[in-house]
């Protein structure tokens, strides 16, 4: 990766001062295309993130401790200086049940300020872990809330304004699984037939992860290999006929187009905010940064199946798209089935109704134009509240991708209904939705509160460089007739 940077510098200099620009860009063009298909030897057993331990306090709350710190992580044939929660890289899987009250003691043992945001979680804004809830070095922040949403695969990661891309890239991310009392009849043995897969593209550079960002790319860092749960060239041993994979795209910028190498179908059973109405049979699935999906795949005894990311077919073409990862392909994970497989019960035909906002109830429509690093022409301002929504109401949010870059749109606290476009993968509860250049998303968003006129939630592009550079806005939830207040002044010593 280091020499890519050299090419970048040479190219940049050439562009500025002499006639070699064409050649330099030509070289960069050739190198910008990453393709690992057929070139991954799958020699490392994937690790499954450990389940976080917890205890119950005197108030009956489930208490977790989570410490962010630096360390050295062995990725499998390559060791690097990284950051992690409770370990050197990534973090344990937090798990709690609907109705439970939780406390997470987030301790910062890093040398710089960070935050921890609960992506996909419905909770009070002051507990959200966005850019206003900073945790300074040596400090412990203890958010507490009641889990009040259906079973889902959520995640947590830093959200310090201007530093989110860096902190996530170094390794700060983990899963937060929510369980509920509905019994969907899905494989549910953690690490056995219910396996979380944190997908990240990374590049290594000397002693660490190369956080430089690609030459000519406006999306930030695109790695040249795919890691699963922090493991390079990974394989997963399975011993049941059906395996449920909980997929998280925890990459900074790359949109994945997931398929199996033999084009086998799989069943999509859940997206960001929980189960779909029923399993949907698919052969491919687009997963942009921040999105999750749960799929169930069937294996035959003794076989090998490879999870792959193909070129995203709806990705922008041409010059710019190439430098945004649009022509890249990756072999991600080899699934190795045991010679004898435990039978799995068949998937249920249906899971039941999905809790989604009703567009017929919408009280107003707002538009959000994404372009450059701005939303509606404005860069993020921690002191400005962009939207005040009334508790208990539903709104239509029309999100328009107005430039040549891939973006997506993530809204804190809520799970939206995607009215348009229509597809199985967008039919359930979503908190992050991909938007190709020129695309218009229509979302129904319901604000269930609680109201807090002063502390905002965020909405933003989850391409982390875009977010850091200002493609983010702030909304508060207010009581009927209440006016938005003033955000707390964020202490951000990392600008
Ligand atoms: Cu996953 Cu506002 O973040
Ligand atoms: Cu973006």
Short mmCIF file of C-alpha atoms and ligand atoms in Angstrom, two decimals:
data_model
loop_
_atom_site.label_atom_id
_atom_site.label_comp_id
_atom_site.label_asym_id
_atom_site.label_seq_id
_atom_site.Cartn_x
_atom_site.Cartn_y
_atom_site.Cartn_z
CA UNK A 1 0.00 0.00 0.00
CA UNK A 2 2.91 2.32 0.67
CA UNK A 3 3.86 2.49 -2.96
CA UNK A 4 0.30 3.40 -3.86
CA UNK A 5 0.94 6.47 -1.78
CA UNK A 6 4.13 7.10 -3.71
CA UNK A 7 2.21 6.81 -6.94
CA UNK A 8 -0.27 9.22 -5.42
CA UNK A 9 2.36 11.79 -4.59
CA UNK A 10 4.11 11.40 -7.92
CA UNK A 11 0.77 11.65 -9.67
CA UNK A 12 -0.18 14.72 -7.68
CA UNK A 13 3.12 16.44 -8.44
CA UNK A 14 2.83 15.49 -12.08
CA UNK A 15 -0.67 16.89 -12.21
CA UNK A 16 0.50 20.14 -10.74
CA UNK A 17 3.67 20.86 -12.65
CA UNK A 18 4.46 18.79 -15.67
CA UNK A 19 3.24 16.76 -18.55
CA UNK A 20 3.59 13.34 -16.92
CA UNK A 21 0.12 13.55 -15.49
CA UNK A 22 -1.40 11.20 -18.00
CA UNK A 23 1.13 8.48 -17.26
CA UNK A 24 0.79 8.90 -13.51
CA UNK A 25 -2.97 8.72 -13.62
CA UNK A 26 -2.66 5.75 -15.93
CA UNK A 27 -0.57 3.94 -13.34
CA UNK A 28 -2.94 4.90 -10.56
CA UNK A 29 -5.84 3.68 -12.68
CA UNK A 30 -4.29 0.28 -13.11
CA UNK A 31 -3.47 0.00 -9.44
CA UNK A 32 -6.83 1.31 -8.23
CA UNK A 33 -8.50 -1.93 -9.26
CA UNK A 34 -8.36 -4.47 -6.44
CA UNK A 35 -9.30 -8.07 -7.17
CA UNK A 36 -8.56 -10.86 -4.69
CA UNK A 37 -10.86 -13.46 -6.25
CA UNK A 38 -9.01 -16.76 -6.47
CA UNK A 39 -6.01 -15.31 -4.66
CA UNK A 40 -7.02 -15.89 -1.04
CA UNK A 41 -5.78 -19.12 0.56
CA UNK A 42 -8.23 -19.22 3.51
CA UNK A 43 -5.66 -20.48 5.98
CA UNK A 44 -6.88 -18.84 9.19
CA UNK A 45 -9.82 -20.04 11.26
CA UNK A 46 -12.12 -17.10 11.78
CA UNK A 47 -12.48 -15.98 15.37
CA UNK A 48 -15.90 -15.31 16.78
CA UNK A 49 -16.05 -12.17 18.92
CA UNK A 50 -16.48 -13.22 22.57
CA UNK A 51 -19.79 -12.49 24.27
CA UNK A 52 -19.33 -9.69 26.77
CA UNK A 53 -19.77 -10.71 30.38
CA UNK A 54 -22.27 -8.74 32.42
CA UNK A 55 -23.64 -8.54 35.95
CA UNK A 56 -26.88 -7.34 37.47
CA UNK A 57 -26.76 -4.31 39.72
CA UNK A 58 -28.96 -3.48 42.73
CA UNK A 59 -31.55 -1.90 40.45
CA UNK A 60 -31.86 -5.00 38.29
CA UNK A 61 -29.93 -3.45 35.44
CA UNK A 62 -27.59 -5.47 33.26
CA UNK A 63 -24.14 -3.89 33.56
CA UNK A 64 -21.36 -4.18 30.99
CA UNK A 65 -17.83 -2.79 31.15
CA UNK A 66 -16.13 -1.76 27.93
CA UNK A 67 -12.62 -0.35 27.78
CA UNK A 68 -11.18 1.30 24.68
CA UNK A 69 -7.45 0.90 24.42
CA UNK A 70 -4.51 0.50 22.07
CA UNK A 71 -2.68 -2.77 21.49
CA UNK A 72 -1.14 -5.12 18.98
CA UNK A 73 -3.35 -7.50 17.07
CA UNK A 74 -2.42 -10.62 15.15
CA UNK A 75 -4.56 -10.61 12.01
CA UNK A 76 -3.17 -13.94 10.84
CA UNK A 77 0.27 -13.66 9.28
CA UNK A 78 0.42 -9.97 10.01
CA UNK A 79 0.54 -8.09 13.29
CA UNK A 80 -0.30 -4.42 13.60
CA UNK A 81 -0.75 -1.66 16.12
CA UNK A 82 -4.49 -1.27 16.58
CA UNK A 83 -7.24 -0.09 18.89
CA UNK A 84 -9.96 -2.23 20.40
CA UNK A 85 -12.48 -2.65 23.18
CA UNK A 86 -11.31 -4.95 25.98
CA UNK A 87 -8.72 -6.33 23.57
CA UNK A 88 -6.43 -5.08 20.86
CA UNK A 89 -8.94 -5.11 18.00
CA UNK A 90 -12.75 -4.89 17.66
CA UNK A 91 -14.78 -5.59 20.80
CA UNK A 92 -16.90 -8.19 22.55
CA UNK A 93 -20.50 -8.80 21.51
CA UNK A 94 -22.93 -7.17 23.93
CA UNK A 95 -26.22 -8.98 24.23
CA UNK A 96 -29.42 -7.97 26.03
CA UNK A 97 -33.11 -8.68 25.90
CA UNK A 98 -35.98 -6.41 25.01
CA UNK A 99 -37.36 -4.87 28.19
CA UNK A 100 -34.07 -5.07 30.07
CA UNK A 101 -32.37 -1.98 31.40
CA UNK A 102 -28.68 -1.85 30.62
CA UNK A 103 -25.68 0.18 31.75
CA UNK A 104 -22.43 0.24 29.82
CA UNK A 105 -19.39 1.61 31.62
CA UNK A 106 -17.31 2.89 28.74
CA UNK A 107 -13.78 3.56 29.89
CA UNK A 108 -11.34 5.41 27.67
CA UNK A 109 -7.75 4.25 28.08
CA UNK A 110 -6.68 5.75 24.78
CA UNK A 111 -4.48 8.81 24.57
CA UNK A 112 -7.26 10.78 22.90
CA UNK A 113 -10.90 11.60 23.30
CA UNK A 114 -13.45 9.31 21.69
CA UNK A 115 -17.15 8.43 21.96
CA UNK A 116 -19.13 5.20 21.69
CA UNK A 117 -22.34 5.28 19.68
CA UNK A 118 -24.96 2.52 19.75
CA UNK A 119 -25.77 2.24 16.06
CA UNK A 120 -29.40 1.22 15.46
CA UNK A 121 -30.45 1.60 19.09
CA UNK A 122 -33.62 3.37 20.14
CA UNK A 123 -32.59 5.33 23.23
CA UNK A 124 -32.52 8.84 24.74
CA UNK A 125 -30.30 11.25 22.80
CA UNK A 126 -28.06 11.90 25.79
CA UNK A 127 -27.20 8.16 25.90
CA UNK A 128 -26.62 7.89 22.14
CA UNK A 129 -22.84 8.30 22.18
CA UNK A 130 -22.76 10.73 19.29
CA UNK A 131 -20.31 13.62 19.01
CA UNK A 132 -21.77 15.42 22.04
CA UNK A 133 -21.16 12.56 24.50
CA UNK A 134 -17.37 12.64 24.49
CA UNK A 135 -15.25 10.41 26.72
CA UNK A 136 -11.89 12.00 27.49
CA UNK A 137 -8.77 9.93 28.24
CA UNK A 138 -9.01 8.27 31.62
CA UNK A 139 -12.71 9.01 31.91
CA UNK A 140 -15.59 6.52 32.20
CA UNK A 141 -18.97 7.30 30.64
CA UNK A 142 -21.93 5.23 31.83
CA UNK A 143 -24.98 5.52 29.61
CA UNK A 144 -28.08 3.64 30.72
CA UNK A 145 -31.34 2.90 28.93
CA UNK A 146 -34.14 0.41 28.57
CA UNK A 147 -33.97 -1.88 25.55
CA UNK A 148 -37.21 -1.19 23.72
CA UNK A 149 -37.10 -2.62 20.22
CA UNK A 150 -37.35 -5.99 18.45
CA UNK A 151 -34.53 -8.52 18.22
CA UNK A 152 -31.79 -7.23 15.93
CA UNK A 153 -28.11 -7.13 15.10
CA UNK A 154 -26.86 -3.67 16.12
CA UNK A 155 -23.33 -2.42 16.59
CA UNK A 156 -21.26 0.14 18.44
CA UNK A 157 -18.41 2.37 17.31
CA UNK A 158 -16.82 5.78 18.01
CA UNK A 159 -18.48 8.94 16.72
CA UNK A 160 -16.15 11.79 17.61
CA UNK A 161 -16.73 14.50 15.06
CA UNK A 162 -13.83 14.67 12.63
CA UNK A 163 -12.22 11.50 13.98
CA UNK A 164 -14.80 8.78 13.42
CA UNK A 165 -13.10 7.38 10.32
CA UNK A 166 -9.75 7.17 12.09
CA UNK A 167 -11.08 5.58 15.27
CA UNK A 168 -13.18 2.99 13.48
CA UNK A 169 -10.41 2.17 11.03
CA UNK A 170 -8.00 1.49 13.88
CA UNK A 171 -10.37 -1.20 15.11
CA UNK A 172 -12.96 0.26 17.46
CA UNK A 173 -16.21 -1.54 16.64
CA UNK A 174 -18.33 -4.33 18.09
CA UNK A 175 -21.75 -5.93 17.89
CA UNK A 176 -24.75 -5.39 20.15
CA UNK A 177 -27.35 -8.13 19.75
CA UNK A 178 -30.88 -7.66 20.94
CA UNK A 179 -33.05 -10.64 21.74
CA UNK A 180 -36.77 -10.75 22.35
CA UNK A 181 -39.39 -13.30 23.28
CA UNK A 182 -40.52 -14.10 19.79
CA UNK A 183 -39.17 -17.45 18.68
CA UNK A 184 -38.42 -17.05 14.99
CA UNK A 185 -37.22 -20.62 14.53
CA UNK A 186 -33.81 -19.55 13.27
CA UNK A 187 -30.43 -21.07 14.07
CA UNK A 188 -29.48 -19.41 17.34
CA UNK A 189 -26.37 -21.02 18.86
CA UNK A 190 -23.84 -18.21 19.00
CA UNK A 191 -20.64 -19.08 17.21
CA UNK A 192 -22.02 -22.48 16.14
CA UNK A 193 -24.89 -21.98 13.72
CA UNK A 194 -25.47 -18.28 14.44
CA UNK A 195 -22.23 -16.58 13.53
CA UNK A 196 -21.44 -12.86 13.52
CA UNK A 197 -19.21 -11.73 10.66
CA UNK A 198 -17.72 -8.25 10.95
CA UNK A 199 -16.57 -7.42 7.42
CA UNK A 200 -13.85 -4.81 6.96
CA UNK A 201 -11.54 -3.89 4.13
CA UNK A 202 -8.07 -2.97 5.37
CA UNK A 203 -4.62 -2.29 4.06
CA UNK A 204 -1.48 -2.89 6.04
CA UNK A 205 1.43 -0.54 6.02
CA UNK A 206 4.62 -1.43 7.84
CA UNK A 207 3.69 -1.83 11.47
CA UNK A 208 0.12 -0.74 11.28
CA UNK A 209 -3.03 -0.28 9.30
CA UNK A 210 -2.66 2.06 6.37
CA UNK A 211 -5.06 4.86 7.07
CA UNK A 212 -3.93 7.10 4.24
CA UNK A 213 -6.87 6.89 1.90
CA UNK A 214 -6.57 6.15 -1.77
CA UNK A 215 -5.18 8.53 -4.32
CA UNK A 216 -7.94 10.26 -6.29
CA UNK A 217 -10.58 8.77 -4.00
CA UNK A 218 -12.99 11.10 -2.27
CA UNK A 219 -14.45 8.38 -0.10
CA UNK A 220 -11.42 7.90 2.11
CA UNK A 221 -9.60 4.71 2.86
CA UNK A 222 -10.35 1.61 0.79
CA UNK A 223 -8.49 -1.47 1.95
CA UNK A 224 -6.95 -3.95 -0.44
CA UNK A 225 -8.01 -7.04 1.51
CA UNK A 226 -11.11 -8.15 3.36
CA UNK A 227 -10.99 -9.18 7.00
CA UNK A 228 -13.65 -11.08 8.88
CA UNK A 229 -13.75 -10.47 12.66
CA UNK A 230 -10.20 -9.15 12.39
CA UNK A 231 -8.85 -12.27 10.62
CA UNK A 232 -7.14 -12.33 7.22
CA UNK A 233 -7.83 -15.11 4.70
CA UNK A 234 -10.47 -16.63 6.98
CA UNK A 235 -12.42 -19.85 6.94
CA UNK A 236 -15.38 -20.86 9.07
CA UNK A 237 -16.01 -24.45 10.14
CA UNK A 238 -19.67 -25.37 10.28
CA UNK A 239 -21.39 -28.55 11.40
CA UNK A 240 -25.09 -27.85 10.81
CA UNK A 241 -27.08 -27.93 7.58
CA UNK A 242 -28.21 -24.36 7.99
CA UNK A 243 -26.00 -21.53 9.15
CA UNK A 244 -27.17 -18.06 10.08
CA UNK A 245 -24.62 -15.37 9.28
CA UNK A 246 -25.00 -11.98 10.91
CA UNK A 247 -23.21 -9.68 8.51
CA UNK A 248 -21.98 -6.20 9.39
CA UNK A 249 -20.20 -3.96 6.93
CA UNK A 250 -17.86 -2.18 9.33
CA UNK A 251 -15.66 -0.80 6.59
CA UNK A 252 -15.09 2.93 6.32
CA UNK A 253 -16.17 3.47 2.74
CA UNK A 254 -16.58 0.31 0.73
CA UNK A 255 -19.95 -1.00 -0.42
CA UNK A 256 -20.01 -4.79 -0.72
CA UNK A 257 -22.02 -6.78 -3.23
CA UNK A 258 -22.20 -10.11 -1.42
CA UNK A 259 -22.70 -13.37 -3.27
CA UNK A 260 -21.53 -16.94 -2.96
CA UNK A 261 -18.94 -17.92 -5.52
CA UNK A 262 -21.17 -20.73 -6.84
CA UNK A 263 -24.14 -18.35 -6.96
CA UNK A 264 -26.06 -20.47 -4.46
CA UNK A 265 -29.17 -18.79 -3.09
CA UNK A 266 -29.51 -17.85 0.56
CA UNK A 267 -32.36 -16.58 2.67
CA UNK A 268 -32.31 -13.01 3.88
CA UNK A 269 -34.10 -13.09 7.23
CA UNK A 270 -33.25 -9.77 8.88
CA UNK A 271 -31.85 -6.34 8.09
CA UNK A 272 -30.59 -3.45 10.25
CA UNK A 273 -33.45 -3.25 12.76
CA UNK A 274 -34.69 -6.83 12.90
CA UNK A 275 -36.54 -9.65 11.15
CA UNK A 276 -38.24 -9.28 7.80
CA UNK A 277 -41.82 -10.46 7.35
CA UNK A 278 -40.49 -13.79 6.05
CA UNK A 279 -37.29 -15.27 4.63
CA UNK A 280 -36.53 -13.83 1.18
CA UNK A 281 -34.57 -16.00 -1.24
CA UNK A 282 -31.74 -14.03 -2.86
CA UNK A 283 -28.45 -14.66 -4.64
CA UNK A 284 -26.86 -11.28 -3.96
CA UNK A 285 -27.02 -8.54 -1.39
CA UNK A 286 -25.64 -5.02 -1.36
CA UNK A 287 -24.24 -3.97 2.02
CA UNK A 288 -22.98 -0.40 2.38
CA UNK A 289 -20.98 0.84 5.39
CA UNK A 290 -22.92 0.52 8.63
CA UNK A 291 -25.60 -1.82 7.27
CA UNK A 292 -26.34 -5.27 8.71
CA UNK A 293 -28.06 -8.30 7.28
CA UNK A 294 -28.82 -11.75 8.62
CA UNK A 295 -28.78 -14.51 6.05
CA UNK A 296 -29.30 -18.25 6.36
CA UNK A 297 -27.33 -20.45 4.01
CA UNK A 298 -27.59 -24.19 3.44
CA UNK A 299 -24.44 -26.31 3.11
CA UNK A 300 -23.86 -29.88 1.97
CA UNK A 301 -21.60 -32.31 3.87
CA UNK A 302 -17.90 -31.82 3.25
CA UNK A 303 -18.22 -28.92 0.83
CA UNK A 304 -16.53 -25.54 0.67
CA UNK A 305 -18.47 -22.39 -0.15
CA UNK A 306 -16.89 -19.00 -0.65
CA UNK A 307 -18.51 -15.72 0.33
CA UNK A 308 -17.44 -13.11 -2.17
CA UNK A 309 -17.99 -9.45 -2.95
CA UNK A 310 -18.59 -8.88 -6.64
CA UNK A 311 -18.39 -5.53 -8.41
CA UNK A 312 -21.40 -3.58 -7.23
CA UNK A 313 -23.57 -3.49 -10.34
CA UNK A 314 -25.34 -0.26 -9.46
CA UNK A 315 -22.13 1.51 -8.51
CA UNK A 316 -20.99 4.52 -10.54
CA UNK A 317 -18.84 3.56 -13.48
CA UNK A 318 -15.86 5.18 -14.99
CA UNK A 319 -13.09 7.24 -13.59
CA UNK A 320 -14.57 8.30 -10.30
CA UNK A 321 -16.30 5.01 -9.57
CA UNK A 322 -13.06 3.13 -10.01
CA UNK A 323 -11.41 5.16 -7.29
CA UNK A 324 -14.39 4.60 -5.02
CA UNK A 325 -13.94 0.84 -5.15
CA UNK A 326 -16.52 0.34 -7.88
CA UNK A 327 -14.44 -2.14 -9.86
CA UNK A 328 -13.10 -4.20 -6.94
CA UNK A 329 -13.81 -7.84 -6.13
CA UNK A 330 -12.90 -9.82 -3.03
CA UNK A 331 -12.97 -13.37 -1.81
CA UNK A 332 -14.07 -12.90 1.80
CA UNK A 333 -14.64 -16.15 3.67
CA UNK A 334 -14.56 -19.86 3.00
CA UNK A 335 -17.33 -21.83 4.70
CA UNK A 336 -16.14 -25.40 5.39
CA UNK A 337 -18.88 -27.91 6.05
CA UNK A 338 -18.14 -30.94 8.21
CA UNK A 339 -18.38 -34.39 6.63
CA UNK A 340 -21.46 -35.11 8.69
CA UNK A 341 -23.88 -32.31 9.38
CA UNK A 342 -26.42 -31.96 12.17
CA UNK A 343 -29.87 -31.58 10.67
CA UNK A 344 -31.40 -28.12 11.02
CA UNK A 345 -35.12 -27.52 11.30
CA UNK A 346 -36.54 -25.87 8.16
CA UNK A 347 -36.92 -22.11 8.14
CA UNK A 348 -40.37 -20.87 9.04
CA UNK A 349 -42.46 -19.62 6.11
CA UNK A 350 -43.14 -16.32 7.88
CA UNK A 351 -41.97 -14.35 10.91
CA UNK A 352 -45.01 -12.14 11.33
CA UNK A 353 -45.67 -8.43 10.92
CA UNK A 354 -42.78 -5.96 10.97
CA UNK A 355 -43.07 -2.82 13.07
CA UNK A 356 -42.63 -0.04 10.51
CA UNK A 357 -43.76 3.59 10.32
CA UNK A 358 -46.93 4.18 8.31
CA UNK A 359 -46.41 6.75 5.54
CA UNK A 360 -50.14 7.50 5.51
CA UNK A 361 -49.65 9.05 8.95
CA UNK A 362 -46.92 11.43 7.80
CA UNK A 363 -47.36 15.02 8.94
CA UNK A 364 -44.74 16.53 6.66
CA UNK A 365 -42.01 15.90 4.09
CA UNK A 366 -38.41 17.05 4.36
CA UNK A 367 -35.70 16.80 1.74
CA UNK A 368 -32.03 16.09 2.31
CA UNK A 369 -29.72 16.75 -0.61
CA UNK A 370 -26.37 14.98 -0.36
CA UNK A 371 -23.59 16.59 -2.34
CA UNK A 372 -19.86 16.96 -1.83
CA UNK A 373 -19.49 16.95 1.95
CA UNK A 374 -22.74 18.74 2.63
CA UNK A 375 -26.38 18.08 3.31
CA UNK A 376 -28.73 20.74 1.92
CA UNK A 377 -25.70 22.90 1.20
CA UNK A 378 -24.49 22.99 4.80
CA UNK A 379 -21.65 21.30 6.59
CA UNK A 380 -22.20 19.77 10.00
CA UNK A 381 -22.26 22.33 12.83
CA UNK A 382 -22.34 20.93 16.36
CA UNK A 383 -24.01 24.14 17.52
CA UNK A 384 -26.85 24.06 15.00
CA UNK A 385 -30.03 21.99 15.20
CA UNK A 386 -31.16 21.25 11.66
CA UNK A 387 -34.42 19.46 12.31
CA UNK A 388 -36.92 19.43 15.16
CA UNK A 389 -39.36 16.55 14.91
CA UNK A 390 -42.38 16.19 17.14
CA UNK A 391 -42.54 13.17 19.38
CA UNK A 392 -45.11 10.64 18.23
CA UNK A 393 -45.26 11.88 14.63
CA UNK A 394 -44.21 10.35 11.34
CA UNK A 395 -42.44 12.25 8.55
CA UNK A 396 -41.37 11.49 5.01
CA UNK A 397 -37.66 12.07 4.52
CA UNK A 398 -36.65 12.36 0.91
CA UNK A 399 -32.92 11.84 0.57
CA UNK A 400 -31.39 12.77 -2.77
CA UNK A 401 -27.91 11.81 -3.85
CA UNK A 402 -26.99 14.85 -5.92
CA UNK A 403 -23.41 14.08 -6.91
CA UNK A 404 -21.30 11.38 -8.54
CA UNK A 405 -20.31 9.74 -5.28
CA UNK A 406 -21.89 6.77 -3.58
CA UNK A 407 -23.47 7.83 -0.28
CA UNK A 408 -25.72 6.27 2.23
CA UNK A 409 -28.00 7.76 4.84
CA UNK A 410 -28.05 6.74 8.48
CA UNK A 411 -30.51 8.08 11.03
CA UNK A 412 -29.89 7.64 14.75
CA UNK A 413 -32.52 6.38 17.21
CA UNK A 414 -35.05 5.20 14.63
CA UNK A 415 -35.70 2.38 12.21
CA UNK A 416 -37.25 3.68 9.03
CA UNK A 417 -39.49 2.21 6.37
CA UNK A 418 -38.03 2.52 2.88
CA UNK A 419 -40.93 3.54 0.63
CA UNK A 420 -38.74 3.86 -2.43
CA UNK A 421 -36.83 2.04 -3.86
CA UNK A 422 -38.61 -1.26 -3.26
CA UNK A 423 -36.71 -4.52 -2.79
CA UNK A 424 -36.68 -7.41 -0.32
CA UNK A 425 -33.47 -6.09 1.25
CA UNK A 426 -35.18 -2.74 1.87
CA UNK A 427 -38.52 -4.16 3.01
CA UNK A 428 -37.77 -4.30 6.72
CA UNK A 429 -36.55 -2.04 9.50
CA UNK A 430 -33.61 0.02 8.27
CA UNK A 431 -31.36 2.62 9.88
CA UNK A 432 -28.85 2.93 7.03
CA UNK A 433 -29.81 3.02 3.35
CA UNK A 434 -27.50 3.10 0.33
CA UNK A 435 -28.00 5.74 -2.36
CA UNK A 436 -26.29 5.53 -5.73
CA UNK A 437 -25.53 8.75 -7.61
CA UNK A 438 -28.70 10.47 -8.68
CA UNK A 439 -30.90 8.21 -6.58
CA UNK A 440 -33.77 9.48 -4.48
CA UNK A 441 -34.71 7.60 -1.32
CA UNK A 442 -38.11 8.02 0.24
CA UNK A 443 -38.18 7.06 3.90
CA UNK A 444 -40.97 7.05 6.46
CA UNK A 445 -39.53 8.00 9.85
CA UNK A 446 -41.44 7.83 13.12
CA UNK A 447 -40.14 9.71 16.15
CA UNK A 448 -41.04 7.76 19.23
CA UNK A 449 -39.07 9.98 21.54
CA UNK A 450 -38.28 10.57 24.31
CA UNK A 451 -38.23 14.30 23.68
CA UNK A 452 -35.15 16.35 24.52
CA UNK A 453 -35.10 19.77 22.86
CA UNK A 454 -31.41 20.35 23.59
CA UNK A 455 -29.59 17.13 22.82
CA UNK A 456 -29.55 16.17 19.17
CA UNK A 457 -29.37 12.85 17.41
CA UNK A 458 -27.42 12.64 14.15
CA UNK A 459 -28.27 11.78 10.58
CA UNK A 460 -25.41 11.39 8.14
CA UNK A 461 -23.65 9.58 5.36
CA UNK A 462 -21.93 6.49 6.79
CA UNK A 463 -19.03 6.77 4.38
CA UNK A 464 -16.92 7.85 7.31
CA UNK A 465 -14.77 10.39 5.53
CA UNK A 466 -17.90 12.08 4.24
CA UNK A 467 -19.33 12.10 7.75
CA UNK A 468 -16.13 13.50 9.26
CA UNK A 469 -15.93 16.14 6.55
CA UNK A 470 -19.37 17.41 7.38
CA UNK A 471 -22.04 15.32 5.64
CA UNK A 472 -24.03 15.15 8.85
CA UNK A 473 -26.90 17.00 10.46
CA UNK A 474 -28.59 17.11 13.85
CA UNK A 475 -32.20 16.53 14.83
CA UNK A 476 -33.98 16.83 18.12
CA UNK A 477 -37.24 15.27 19.19
CA UNK A 478 -39.55 17.80 20.85
CA UNK A 479 -42.94 17.65 22.54
CA UNK A 480 -45.85 19.10 20.52
CA UNK A 481 -45.45 22.90 20.42
CA UNK A 482 -42.00 22.78 22.02
CA UNK A 483 -39.17 24.72 20.40
CA UNK A 484 -35.73 23.27 19.80
CA UNK A 485 -33.13 24.39 22.31
CA UNK A 486 -29.38 24.70 22.25
CA UNK A 487 -27.03 21.73 21.92
CA UNK A 488 -24.54 21.25 24.72
CA UNK A 489 -21.19 22.59 23.62
CA UNK A 490 -19.20 19.56 22.65
CA UNK A 491 -15.75 19.40 24.08
CA UNK A 492 -13.88 18.33 21.04
CA UNK A 493 -10.18 18.49 21.49
CA UNK A 494 -9.52 16.47 18.36
CA UNK A 495 -10.38 18.75 15.46
CU1 LIG B 1 -22.84 4.11 12.79
CU2 LIG B 1 -23.92 7.97 13.33
O1 LIG B 1 -23.30 6.08 13.11
CU1 LIG B 2 -21.28 10.01 1.48
#
